[in-house]
Each structure stands twice: as C-alpha cells, then as structure tokens.
C-alpha cells in the first residue's frame, strides 16, 4: 500500500501544480508536467502485468531495464555470472528470458567462449546430420514392479516447494506444465491446492519432514500419503534423500514465510522456522531404503516410485544396488542432484564444498546400475543448473534419461536472481509469502512463458542431437562429448572416464571398482 500512497501523493502534487500554473503563474508548469508524468508512469506500472519488478517498484524499477539495454558492459560490471561460476560469456539468463517470451533468436558474430580454455567442452557434430524429429520423445518411467508407468518429458520442473515459492509462482509453473505436457516436481513442502488446481502432471516429493503426510510427532503417515498419492494429477512419488546445494542437512523455511496456509499444508506451527531433519526415520540401512521405496509404490497404487540424492560415497550407492539385487525390487527412477544446484537458504560451506557435481554423480549412478545389471529397470533424471538444450544433451551423454530445471524455470516466471529468497522480500513475487509482493507475479502472463521455455529448450536439444547425427537420446554415446585438458590436448568422455559393461560388477569388477563393491554392505551405510 505504501507505493500506491506515494504515487497518489505524486499525482495530487502534480494536479496542484497544474492548478497553480493555470491560476497563479505559468512557471508552475515546469513542475506540474514532470510530476504528472511520473505519477502517470507509476499508475501504468502498477496496473500492467508483464513486469513484476515494475508492479512492486513502480518508476524506480525502470532503472533495471535501462541497465539491461546498455549491456553487456554494465551487466559484466555488476558481476553477472554464468552457471559454472565463470564470468558470463553469453548470459544464460537472457537465453531463458528470450525463450520464455518467445523471442529466441540467433546472435551475430561468433562465440565469446575461450575454446582453448582447459575444461571447455563441446558436442561432436556429424558430417551427416539427421532430420529433427517432428515431436519430442518421452521417457517411460516404470520398472517391472510398476503397474502405472508414466511417460516423462525430456525437460521438467525440478523440485521447488510451496513456501519457498509463492502460490502464484507454483500456479504458473504447474499451469505451464499442464499446457506443455511435462512434469512438475512439488519439492518437499507438501501437496498444495496450487499444485493441483492448474492440472499439471506432478511428481510428489517427500523429504525428511514428511510434509503433507506427517504424523503429530513428525513421522511418516502412510494413510495420508496413500490418500494424496491417489490423486489423478500425481503421476510419480519421490523420496528426497539429499539436495545438491546442501547434502547431509535438512531444508530450512524461515519463520516469516510460514504463514497459516503453509503451516496447514506442511502440518507445522505457524510463524516458526521449519528445519527438516538431516536423516529419515523410515529407513536406516540400504535394504530398508529399497523396501520403503517399494512401499511408496504400493501405497500410491502402483505409480512409479523413486528417490533423489546428491551423490557422495560410491560405496554407499553400491550398497543400495546390492540391496536391490537381494530384495528383488528396484525404484523406478533415481534423480541425481548435482552439488552445483541452488537453494533458497543453505550454509555457504555446504553449497561450495559438500557433494559430487552433477557430472560425477551421473557417471557414478549410471555405471553402478549398469555394472549391477539394473540399468534397464531404472530411469535416471538429472538436476543441477540445466538451462539450455546443450545442457540437456550433455547430461544425457553422461548417463541421464531426462532432465529437471529449477533455476531456469524460476527465470521463466520472472526471477531476476536478486538473492533475497530467504528474506521474504523477493522483488518479483517468486520466492515470497508477502501477499503484496506475490501479487506482482501475474499467473496469466507467466504460465505461457514456462511452457514456451520448456518447449524451446527441448526443441534446441533435438536440433543439437540431429546435428550430431542421432535421431534420439538413446543413440547418444560418450565419444560424442569432448573436453579440453590443456591448450594442446582434448579427450572424449569415452577416454576420460571408465564405463562399465552390463553386469560387470557381478562377474569380475574392474580394479578401480573392486574394493568399493566388496565393501558395500546392503545392511549398513559404510563410510
């Protein structure tokens, strides 16, 4: 209301100055004209729906768009960063914005990347490109124990909870998923009406707090889980073991964001900071984990069930593989969350120094499942700064079947990366529970942006694959992605990494895996 009052005062001052110019002295018009123009601009900013920044910061918000027009010098000065932490060479956020608005276009001149920089990667084009498929392929999620499989899109909305995100942001994301035919992961914050109302396909995720299916003492409520998992919009159920940005600790939702509605959805006290435990109550061994995922599938009526983790110990993951083999059941999917992933609040040390990056995580999970003879039963999702078609293709070369995007989807609904997520003062209404700020995010405007971004990014991935001479993700191979080691040397992923053969761990583990495979115990998480 403060901004409305200020603009009203400006308009009143302009009218008074105009009256003074008419009745007293024409010199008053020098003040009346600019003041009235500012007031009218403020009114326009308040009622328009395209720009959330202008709705929350009328008049002043135009300074941000002025800086964007003077790019790239000012953007670089203000420390814009690409997703791998280097100073940006071509702003990824701009790519997302352009695709979301439907204005994605080619750029003049050549690349701004240093292609001889160690670590630079590139995909290998073919001298015989293939036609681009008319429709994007989908990934069948559902192993032999799943009676209700789901066909997953190549790119989906990654886990972001209601509470961390505003109701309008959730509505826009789910509406975009419904319009585009892709899935929306709820995050661990419970299943809210905003996830269900637009009708998008959902992956219902539960974490260590069991929000949405929580007993009074914080345990898992099987009956409530079964009741909610039966909803038609819930297509898969997922157990969150760890998050890439903060593996080994639970999630945090600051008290100022826990309003009465979020408290009801999560089953927690209003106004108090919610800290999820770092560990699960429902399992303590690899075998118990595998059994619980199977129980989730049963409680959901046969829908695909899986888990998400940021990879740490290879030995522990191999222990889970051994548990799958001995129990005779597997999850239907595993989502690998890279340590480079983002979050609304996490200790800096965890974000920077704990957990495997997505590349190493994918390679570990993919090879472990292949070596244990389980890969054909389990689909792998990749989550961690996926924003472009190139990102998606690279992750599929590294072992993923599909990708999930969080930060890029936030950009699509208007996030400007102000890094105020934990303060409840998000300037664009994306990560706030302040109703005045959240109102700035117009659901009708942002919903089609989510659909357009996903559609354009998948189309880009298909076009890249066609240029590589493959007709679909199943034809991608490790030799098709190369990395520069130094200015004179480059290697393919086939040469850089060890790739296990089907069932190799069961017959004769290679020397580099033998010790971990031998020590892996399905009945305890050996460090």
XYZ file of N, CA and C in Angstrom, residues 97-315:
657
model
N 15.078 -15.987 -20.655
C 14.075 -14.934 -20.807
C 13.561 -14.870 -22.244
N 14.482 -14.920 -23.201
C 14.082 -14.814 -24.603
C 13.198 -15.988 -25.011
N 13.576 -17.189 -24.580
C 12.756 -18.351 -24.929
C 11.402 -18.293 -24.245
N 11.386 -17.828 -22.998
C 10.115 -17.729 -22.272
C 9.179 -16.731 -22.939
N 9.747 -15.657 -23.484
C 8.931 -14.642 -24.153
C 8.625 -14.991 -25.607
N 9.261 -16.074 -26.104
C 9.027 -16.464 -27.486
C 9.797 -15.626 -28.474
N 10.917 -15.002 -28.017
C 11.702 -14.137 -28.901
C 13.111 -14.671 -29.109
N 13.320 -15.954 -28.856
C 14.645 -16.549 -29.019
C 15.114 -16.375 -30.461
N 16.333 -15.897 -30.611
C 16.841 -15.645 -31.961
C 18.336 -15.900 -32.018
N 18.861 -16.006 -33.241
C 20.294 -16.212 -33.425
C 21.050 -14.936 -33.070
N 22.328 -15.105 -32.731
C 23.192 -13.981 -32.386
C 24.190 -13.728 -33.506
N 24.556 -12.441 -33.773
C 25.567 -12.160 -34.782
C 26.968 -12.455 -34.266
N 27.914 -12.537 -35.179
C 29.317 -12.807 -34.890
C 29.487 -14.200 -34.282
N 30.627 -14.489 -33.696
C 30.927 -15.840 -33.235
C 30.830 -15.983 -31.732
N 31.324 -17.133 -31.257
C 31.265 -17.408 -29.835
C 32.173 -16.464 -29.056
N 31.810 -16.180 -27.808
C 32.645 -15.392 -26.914
C 33.412 -16.292 -25.954
N 33.267 -17.601 -26.115
C 33.968 -18.530 -25.238
C 35.435 -18.671 -25.665
N 36.270 -18.934 -24.677
C 37.660 -19.286 -24.955
C 37.690 -20.800 -25.187
N 37.665 -21.207 -26.433
C 37.536 -22.625 -26.756
C 38.812 -23.415 -26.465
N 39.890 -22.716 -26.129
C 41.130 -23.404 -25.775
C 41.362 -23.409 -24.259
N 40.392 -22.943 -23.513
C 40.499 -22.942 -22.051
C 40.343 -24.364 -21.526
N 41.251 -24.821 -20.649
C 41.070 -26.154 -20.060
C 39.701 -26.270 -19.397
N 39.032 -27.371 -19.661
C 37.691 -27.584 -19.141
C 36.596 -27.288 -20.143
N 36.923 -26.579 -21.225
C 35.910 -26.304 -22.241
C 35.419 -27.618 -22.856
N 34.114 -27.758 -22.996
C 33.528 -28.973 -23.567
C 32.743 -28.631 -24.832
N 32.691 -29.588 -25.743
C 31.862 -29.390 -26.922
C 31.304 -30.727 -27.397
N 30.137 -30.646 -28.015
C 29.489 -31.820 -28.597
C 29.968 -31.994 -30.031
N 30.081 -33.228 -30.469
C 30.688 -33.540 -31.766
C 29.614 -33.567 -32.853
N 29.683 -32.651 -33.830
C 28.708 -32.673 -34.931
C 29.053 -33.753 -35.948
N 28.058 -34.127 -36.714
C 28.241 -35.159 -37.723
C 28.308 -34.547 -39.117
N 29.024 -35.218 -40.009
C 29.022 -34.801 -41.416
C 27.735 -35.229 -42.113
N 26.922 -36.027 -41.412
C 25.648 -36.477 -41.979
C 24.549 -36.259 -40.949
N 24.124 -35.008 -40.739
C 23.070 -34.728 -39.755
C 21.770 -35.451 -40.098
N 20.963 -35.642 -39.063
C 19.660 -36.294 -39.231
C 18.547 -35.251 -39.231
N 17.393 -35.589 -39.759
C 16.244 -34.691 -39.638
C 15.834 -34.544 -38.170
N 15.349 -33.380 -37.800
C 14.866 -33.159 -36.437
C 13.509 -33.849 -36.291
N 13.305 -34.641 -35.226
C 12.015 -35.316 -35.047
C 10.861 -34.323 -34.991
N 9.720 -34.714 -35.534
C 8.555 -33.828 -35.538
C 7.996 -33.605 -34.145
N 8.104 -34.612 -33.283
C 7.627 -34.469 -31.903
C 8.701 -35.001 -30.959
N 8.851 -34.381 -29.794
C 9.899 -34.804 -28.865
C 9.602 -36.177 -28.269
N 10.638 -36.988 -28.099
C 10.422 -38.306 -27.471
C 10.136 -38.158 -25.988
N 9.582 -39.201 -25.401
C 9.312 -39.222 -23.970
C 9.975 -40.467 -23.374
N 10.154 -40.426 -22.075
C 10.881 -41.482 -21.367
C 9.898 -42.263 -20.506
N 9.774 -43.555 -20.742
C 8.849 -44.390 -19.970
C 9.440 -44.657 -18.582
N 8.747 -44.187 -17.547
C 9.156 -44.384 -16.155
C 8.288 -45.489 -15.565
N 8.914 -46.582 -15.176
C 8.157 -47.688 -14.600
C 8.832 -49.005 -14.883
N 9.393 -49.608 -13.841
C 10.046 -50.901 -13.973
C 9.052 -52.042 -13.897
N 9.536 -53.264 -13.743
C 8.659 -54.443 -13.746
C 7.690 -54.488 -12.564
N 7.972 -53.744 -11.472
C 7.073 -53.744 -10.316
C 6.048 -52.624 -10.374
N 6.095 -51.823 -11.418
C 5.212 -50.660 -11.537
C 4.049 -50.996 -12.462
N 2.832 -50.803 -11.961
C 1.651 -51.133 -12.759
C 1.056 -49.918 -13.471
N 1.551 -48.711 -13.138
C 1.005 -47.497 -13.750
C 2.143 -46.595 -14.220
N 2.872 -47.005 -15.256
C 4.037 -46.230 -15.718
C 3.637 -44.851 -16.223
N 4.643 -43.985 -16.280
C 4.418 -42.602 -16.723
C 5.454 -42.244 -17.777
N 5.024 -41.550 -18.816
C 5.919 -41.119 -19.878
C 6.405 -39.700 -19.589
N 7.662 -39.589 -19.184
C 8.249 -38.330 -18.750
C 8.791 -37.535 -19.939
N 8.622 -36.217 -19.902
C 9.212 -35.349 -20.918
C 10.724 -35.266 -20.720
N 11.437 -34.801 -21.738
C 12.892 -34.686 -21.630
C 13.306 -33.595 -20.650
N 12.470 -32.568 -20.455
C 12.769 -31.498 -19.508
C 11.532 -31.190 -18.692
N 11.717 -31.094 -17.366
C 10.597 -30.923 -16.440
C 10.948 -29.896 -15.366
N 9.944 -29.526 -14.572
C 10.172 -28.577 -13.477
C 10.767 -29.325 -12.302
N 11.920 -28.889 -11.853
C 12.594 -29.544 -10.735
C 11.939 -29.162 -9.408
N 12.384 -29.826 -8.341
C 11.751 -29.700 -7.029
C 11.923 -28.306 -6.431
N 10.803 -27.609 -6.228
C 10.764 -26.328 -5.515
C 9.465 -26.288 -4.733
N 9.565 -26.105 -3.432
C 8.410 -26.265 -2.553
C 7.526 -25.031 -2.503
N 6.224 -25.259 -2.282
C 5.333 -24.172 -1.900
C 5.732 -23.751 -0.486
N 5.993 -22.494 -0.324
C 6.578 -21.999 0.918
C 7.893 -21.343 0.576
N 8.746 -22.091 -0.097
C 9.920 -21.470 -0.696
C 9.458 -20.578 -1.853
N 8.545 -21.084 -2.668
C 7.939 -20.305 -3.748
C 6.576 -19.783 -3.317
N 6.167 -18.697 -3.924
C 4.840 -18.152 -3.656
C 3.769 -18.991 -4.335
N 2.534 -18.788 -3.906
C 1.418 -19.511 -4.517
C 1.310 -19.184 -6.005
N 1.511 -17.920 -6.373
C 1.416 -17.541 -7.783
C 2.516 -18.192 -8.616
N 3.711 -18.318 -8.046
C 4.792 -18.981 -8.780
C 4.468 -20.450 -9.018
N 3.927 -21.119 -8.013
C 3.560 -22.529 -8.152
C 2.449 -22.678 -9.193
N 1.461 -21.786 -9.151
C 0.373 -21.837 -10.127
C 0.899 -21.675 -11.549
N 1.828 -20.731 -11.743
C 2.373 -20.504 -13.083
C 3.194 -21.695 -13.560
N 4.006 -22.260 -12.674
C 4.824 -23.410 -13.056
C 3.952 -24.610 -13.403
N 2.952 -24.879 -12.583
C 2.107 -26.034 -12.851
C 1.214 -25.807 -14.064
N 0.765 -24.574 -14.238
C -0.027 -24.267 -15.426
C 0.780 -24.439 -16.699
N 2.076 -24.034 -16.637
C 2.945 -24.237 -17.787
C 3.163 -25.709 -18.071
N 3.322 -26.509 -16.993
C 3.487 -27.954 -17.165
C 2.241 -28.581 -17.775
N 1.076 -28.115 -17.333
C -0.177 -28.643 -17.881
C -0.303 -28.309 -19.372
N 0.056 -27.071 -19.720
C -0.075 -26.652 -21.120
C 0.956 -27.335 -22.012
N 2.147 -27.607 -21.469
C 3.214 -28.164 -22.277
C 3.366 -29.662 -22.189
N 2.630 -30.315 -21.291
C 2.699 -31.766 -21.185
C 3.976 -32.278 -20.559
N 4.503 -31.555 -19.584
C 5.668 -32.043 -18.858
C 5.361 -32.081 -17.369
N 6.278 -32.606 -16.562
C 6.000 -32.872 -15.148
C 6.525 -31.755 -14.257
N 5.918 -31.645 -13.100
C 6.247 -30.615 -12.111
C 6.503 -31.312 -10.778
N 7.751 -31.270 -10.305
C 8.105 -31.846 -9.002
C 7.697 -30.863 -7.915
N 6.968 -31.344 -6.919
C 6.415 -30.461 -5.889
C 7.453 -29.935 -4.924
N 8.646 -30.574 -4.846
C 9.530 -30.266 -3.737
C 8.989 -30.913 -2.476
N 9.721 -30.774 -1.372
C 9.352 -31.486 -0.153
C 8.360 -30.738 0.727
N 7.815 -29.610 0.234
C 6.964 -28.775 1.077
C 5.502 -29.161 1.135
N 5.138 -30.321 0.646
C 3.753 -30.756 0.707
C 3.019 -30.561 -0.612
N 1.831 -31.127 -0.662
C 0.992 -31.090 -1.857
C -0.112 -30.059 -1.615
N -0.013 -28.897 -2.260
C -0.956 -27.805 -2.014
C -1.995 -27.708 -3.124
N -3.011 -26.903 -2.876
C -4.038 -26.690 -3.903
C -3.452 -26.016 -5.138
N -2.363 -25.272 -4.959
C -1.751 -24.583 -6.097
C -1.019 -25.547 -7.022
N -0.605 -26.690 -6.490
C -0.053 -27.739 -7.337
C -1.157 -28.463 -8.114
N -2.325 -28.532 -7.536
C -3.391 -29.346 -8.106
C -4.334 -28.567 -9.027
N -4.535 -27.290 -8.725
C -5.560 -26.520 -9.424
C -5.339 -26.424 -10.931
N -4.121 -26.136 -11.438
C -3.969 -25.996 -12.899
C -4.063 -27.305 -13.667
N -3.812 -28.446 -13.018
C -3.968 -29.739 -13.692
C -2.714 -30.318 -14.304
N -1.531 -29.785 -13.967
C -0.295 -30.330 -14.492
C 0.093 -31.650 -13.837
N 0.871 -32.460 -14.551
C 1.355 -33.722 -14.002
C 2.337 -33.447 -12.862
N 2.213 -34.208 -11.781
C 3.017 -33.960 -10.586
C 3.900 -35.148 -10.230
N 5.107 -34.839 -9.782
C 5.944 -35.789 -9.061
C 5.897 -35.326 -7.608
N 5.196 -36.081 -6.767
C 5.054 -35.665 -5.379
C 6.280 -36.124 -4.597
N 7.027 -35.153 -4.100
C 8.256 -35.453 -3.371
C 8.032 -35.298 -1.871
N 8.507 -36.257 -1.104
C 8.501 -36.111 0.355
C 9.945 -36.199 0.843
N 10.247 -35.409 1.852
C 11.582 -35.384 2.418
C 11.589 -35.861 3.850
N 12.607 -35.492 4.578
C 12.760 -35.975 5.953
C 11.721 -35.410 6.898
N 11.059 -34.303 6.498
C 9.996 -33.740 7.342
C 8.636 -34.349 7.071
N 8.514 -35.134 5.987
C 7.270 -35.808 5.600
C 6.088 -34.831 5.523
N 6.362 -33.623 5.010
C 5.311 -32.613 4.941
C 4.205 -33.065 3.983
N 2.988 -32.928 4.445
C 1.829 -33.373 3.681
C 1.394 -34.782 4.006
N 2.259 -35.533 4.677
C 1.906 -36.894 5.119
C 2.651 -37.145 6.441
N 2.434 -36.241 7.376
C 3.234 -36.159 8.592
C 2.376 -36.452 9.817
N 2.862 -37.307 10.696
C 2.174 -37.556 11.960
C 2.443 -36.396 12.924
N 1.755 -36.394 14.041
C 1.922 -35.308 15.015
C 3.347 -35.204 15.533
N 4.030 -36.334 15.626
C 5.399 -36.311 16.150
C 6.447 -36.230 15.037
N 6.008 -35.937 13.811
C 6.958 -35.737 12.727
C 7.323 -36.982 11.950
N 6.608 -38.071 12.137
C 6.877 -39.298 11.400
C 6.089 -39.382 10.104
N 6.197 -40.520 9.438
C 5.528 -40.745 8.159
C 4.131 -41.300 8.395
N 3.125 -40.654 7.806
C 1.736 -41.084 7.917
C 1.348 -41.816 6.628
N 1.334 -43.143 6.676
C 1.093 -43.955 5.483
C -0.309 -43.731 4.916
N -1.300 -43.585 5.792
C -2.676 -43.431 5.326
C -2.859 -42.103 4.590
N -2.299 -41.039 5.147
C -2.420 -39.733 4.485
C -1.638 -39.726 3.171
N -0.481 -40.376 3.160
C 0.293 -40.469 1.929
C -0.500 -41.191 0.849
N -1.096 -42.310 1.195
C -1.857 -43.092 0.222
C -3.040 -42.297 -0.322
N -3.696 -41.547 0.558
C -4.856 -40.765 0.150
C -4.469 -39.689 -0.867
N -3.374 -38.969 -0.608
C -2.957 -37.888 -1.508
C -2.286 -38.423 -2.767
N -1.540 -39.514 -2.642
C -0.867 -40.086 -3.806
C -1.858 -40.648 -4.814
N -3.086 -40.902 -4.373
C -4.104 -41.444 -5.276
C -4.670 -40.389 -6.216
N -4.359 -39.107 -5.978
C -4.894 -38.046 -6.823
C -4.449 -38.252 -8.276
N -5.351 -37.993 -9.202
C -5.072 -38.236 -10.618
C -3.886 -37.443 -11.144
N -3.664 -36.245 -10.593
C -2.571 -35.414 -11.087
C -1.202 -35.900 -10.603
N -1.182 -36.706 -9.550
C 0.086 -37.253 -9.058
C 0.464 -38.447 -9.918
N 1.526 -38.305 -10.694
C 1.938 -39.357 -11.623
C 3.082 -40.207 -11.082
N 3.923 -39.630 -10.209
C 5.054 -40.344 -9.615
C 5.221 -39.874 -8.179
N 5.840 -40.702 -7.352
C 6.146 -40.310 -5.970
C 7.643 -40.480 -5.757
N 8.223 -39.535 -5.013
C 9.678 -39.492 -4.883
C 10.081 -39.251 -3.438
N 11.133 -39.915 -3.022
C 11.690 -39.759 -1.676
C 12.990 -38.974 -1.789
N 13.035 -37.813 -1.150
C 14.245 -36.995 -1.187
C 15.209 -37.456 -0.105
N 16.391 -37.941 -0.524
C 17.436 -38.309 0.426
C 18.329 -37.118 0.726
N 18.697 -36.378 -0.308
C 19.561 -35.221 -0.123
C 19.409 -34.270 -1.294
N 19.791 -33.036 -1.068
C 19.676 -31.983 -2.071
C 21.069 -31.507 -2.460
N 21.270 -31.234 -3.737
C 22.596 -30.896 -4.219
C 23.229 -29.709 -3.539
N 22.434 -28.661 -3.262
C 23.005 -27.453 -2.684
C 23.354 -27.617 -1.210
N 22.793 -28.627 -0.553
C 23.063 -28.808 0.883
C 22.899 -30.270 1.278
N 23.690 -31.171 0.690
C 23.573 -32.589 1.058
C 24.009 -32.821 2.496
N 23.261 -33.682 3.172
C 23.635 -34.024 4.536
C 22.969 -33.183 5.599
N 22.213 -32.139 5.187
C 21.440 -31.360 6.154
C 20.031 -31.193 5.605
N 19.091 -30.877 6.490
C 17.700 -30.739 6.072
C 17.398 -29.369 5.501
N 16.218 -29.250 4.918
C 15.787 -27.975 4.371
C 15.407 -26.994 5.465
N 15.392 -25.705 5.101
C 15.060 -24.637 6.040
C 14.041 -23.717 5.385
N 12.939 -23.451 6.098
C 11.978 -22.440 5.670
C 11.873 -21.411 6.788
N 12.385 -20.188 6.558
C 12.391 -19.171 7.624
C 10.998 -18.872 8.146
N 10.898 -18.601 9.450
C 9.628 -18.354 10.116
C 8.744 -17.300 9.458
N 9.306 -16.159 8.992
C 8.450 -15.146 8.369
C 7.692 -15.644 7.139
N 8.160 -16.735 6.523
C 7.475 -17.265 5.347
C 6.444 -18.334 5.705
N 6.403 -18.754 6.982
C 5.480 -19.824 7.386
C 4.166 -19.189 7.826
N 3.316 -18.841 6.879
C 2.008 -18.294 7.212
C 1.024 -19.418 7.537
N -0.211 -19.064 7.803
C -1.193 -20.068 8.233
C -1.444 -21.113 7.159
N -1.435 -20.692 5.903
C -1.698 -21.629 4.813
C -0.565 -22.635 4.663
N 0.671 -22.161 4.704
C 1.820 -23.059 4.581
C 1.897 -23.982 5.790
N 1.597 -23.441 6.971
C 1.594 -24.275 8.176
C 0.587 -25.411 8.038
N -0.572 -25.114 7.435
C -1.590 -26.153 7.256
C -1.145 -27.198 6.236
N -0.572 -26.755 5.131
C -0.123 -27.689 4.088
C 0.984 -28.597 4.601
N 1.871 -28.021 5.384
C 3.022 -28.794 5.866
C 2.752 -29.533 7.177
N 1.745 -29.078 7.926
C 1.473 -29.687 9.224
C 2.468 -29.248 10.287
N 2.802 -27.940 10.277
C 3.781 -27.394 11.224
C 3.211 -26.144 11.872
N 3.811 -25.657 12.976
C 3.328 -24.443 13.638
C 3.536 -23.204 12.768
N 2.575 -22.300 12.816
C 2.654 -21.071 12.047
C 3.706 -20.124 12.627
N 4.436 -19.460 11.723
C 5.368 -18.421 12.142
C 6.695 -18.904 12.683
N 6.901 -20.197 12.771
C 8.154 -20.722 13.308
C 9.000 -21.319 12.183
N 10.312 -21.067 12.234
C 11.219 -21.602 11.222
C 11.124 -23.124 11.191
N 10.982 -23.657 9.985
C 10.851 -25.103 9.804
C 12.196 -25.658 9.347
N 12.777 -26.531 10.153
C 14.047 -27.163 9.815
C 13.807 -28.664 9.692
N 13.981 -29.192 8.471
C 13.815 -30.626 8.268
C 15.003 -31.368 8.875
N 14.781 -32.540 9.440
C 15.910 -33.325 9.967
C 16.871 -33.702 8.848
N 18.140 -33.937 9.162
C 19.087 -34.343 8.125
C 18.942 -35.803 7.713
N 18.184 -36.575 8.459
C 18.080 -38.017 8.196
C 16.611 -38.443 8.195
N 16.352 -39.619 7.619
C 14.999 -40.179 7.551
C 14.732 -41.104 8.731
N 13.478 -41.110 9.151
C 13.037 -42.059 10.171
C 12.649 -43.401 9.566
N 12.274 -43.387 8.289
C 11.663 -44.583 7.699
C 12.682 -45.637 7.279
N 13.961 -45.290 7.271
C 14.979 -46.297 6.952
C 16.300 -45.899 7.604
N 17.134 -46.905 7.845
C 18.475 -46.647 8.384
C 19.531 -47.494 7.680
N 19.113 -48.360 6.765
C 20.051 -49.201 6.008
C 19.678 -49.159 4.530
N 20.594 -49.535 3.652
C 20.256 -49.596 2.222
C 19.068 -50.509 1.938
N 19.001 -51.631 2.642
C 17.900 -52.574 2.424
C 16.564 -51.942 2.809
N 16.541 -51.239 3.930
C 15.310 -50.588 4.376
C 14.893 -49.475 3.419
N 15.878 -48.775 2.834
C 15.577 -47.755 1.832
C 14.871 -48.378 0.635
N 15.417 -49.461 0.112
C 14.821 -50.115 -1.050
C 13.421 -50.608 -0.723
N 13.234 -51.156 0.456
C 11.912 -51.640 0.865
C 10.925 -50.485 0.993
N 11.389 -49.346 1.515
C 10.454 -48.228 1.693
C 10.018 -47.643 0.359
N 10.933 -47.542 -0.593
C 10.545 -47.053 -1.921
C 9.509 -47.993 -2.543
N 9.697 -49.302 -2.348
C 8.712 -50.267 -2.843
C 7.373 -50.074 -2.134
N 7.430 -49.733 -0.853
C 6.184 -49.478 -0.111
C 5.491 -48.224 -0.629
N 6.263 -47.198 -0.969
C 5.673 -45.986 -1.541
C 4.938 -46.311 -2.841
N 5.525 -47.145 -3.660
C 4.881 -47.544 -4.919
C 3.580 -48.282 -4.630
N 3.603 -49.151 -3.635
C 2.393 -49.900 -3.278
C 1.314 -48.973 -2.734
N 1.695 -48.047 -1.844
C 0.726 -47.124 -1.255
C 0.127 -46.180 -2.297
N 0.891 -45.896 -3.349
C 0.400 -44.979 -4.381
C -0.465 -45.679 -5.422
N -0.651 -46.974 -5.269
C -1.476 -47.713 -6.209
C -0.731 -48.165 -7.443
N 0.591 -48.338 -7.322
C 1.368 -48.834 -8.448
C 2.003 -47.773 -9.308
N 1.976 -46.514 -8.861
C 2.610 -45.446 -9.626
C 4.128 -45.522 -9.464
N 4.888 -44.964 -10.424
C 6.343 -45.013 -10.313
C 6.845 -44.366 -9.031
N 7.795 -45.022 -8.379
C 8.375 -44.513 -7.135
C 9.890 -44.502 -7.282
N 10.516 -43.477 -6.731
C 11.967 -43.385 -6.816
C 12.517 -42.511 -5.717
N 13.796 -42.172 -5.841
C 14.391 -41.284 -4.838
C 15.350 -40.319 -5.512
N 15.647 -39.237 -4.797
C 16.563 -38.209 -5.266
C 17.719 -38.090 -4.290
N 18.938 -37.890 -4.813
C 20.095 -37.727 -3.943
C 21.171 -36.917 -4.625
N 21.997 -36.301 -3.800
C 23.276 -35.761 -4.259
C 24.317 -36.814 -3.914
N 25.018 -37.307 -4.907
C 25.925 -38.439 -4.712
C 27.113 -38.035 -3.842
N 27.454 -38.914 -2.916
C 28.634 -38.731 -2.089
C 29.521 -39.952 -2.201
N 29.276 -40.937 -1.318
C 30.078 -42.155 -1.290
C 29.627 -43.137 -2.363
N 30.527 -43.514 -3.260
C 30.206 -44.528 -4.254
C 29.921 -45.863 -3.574
N 30.643 -46.142 -2.494
C 30.461 -47.403 -1.771
C 29.046 -47.513 -1.221
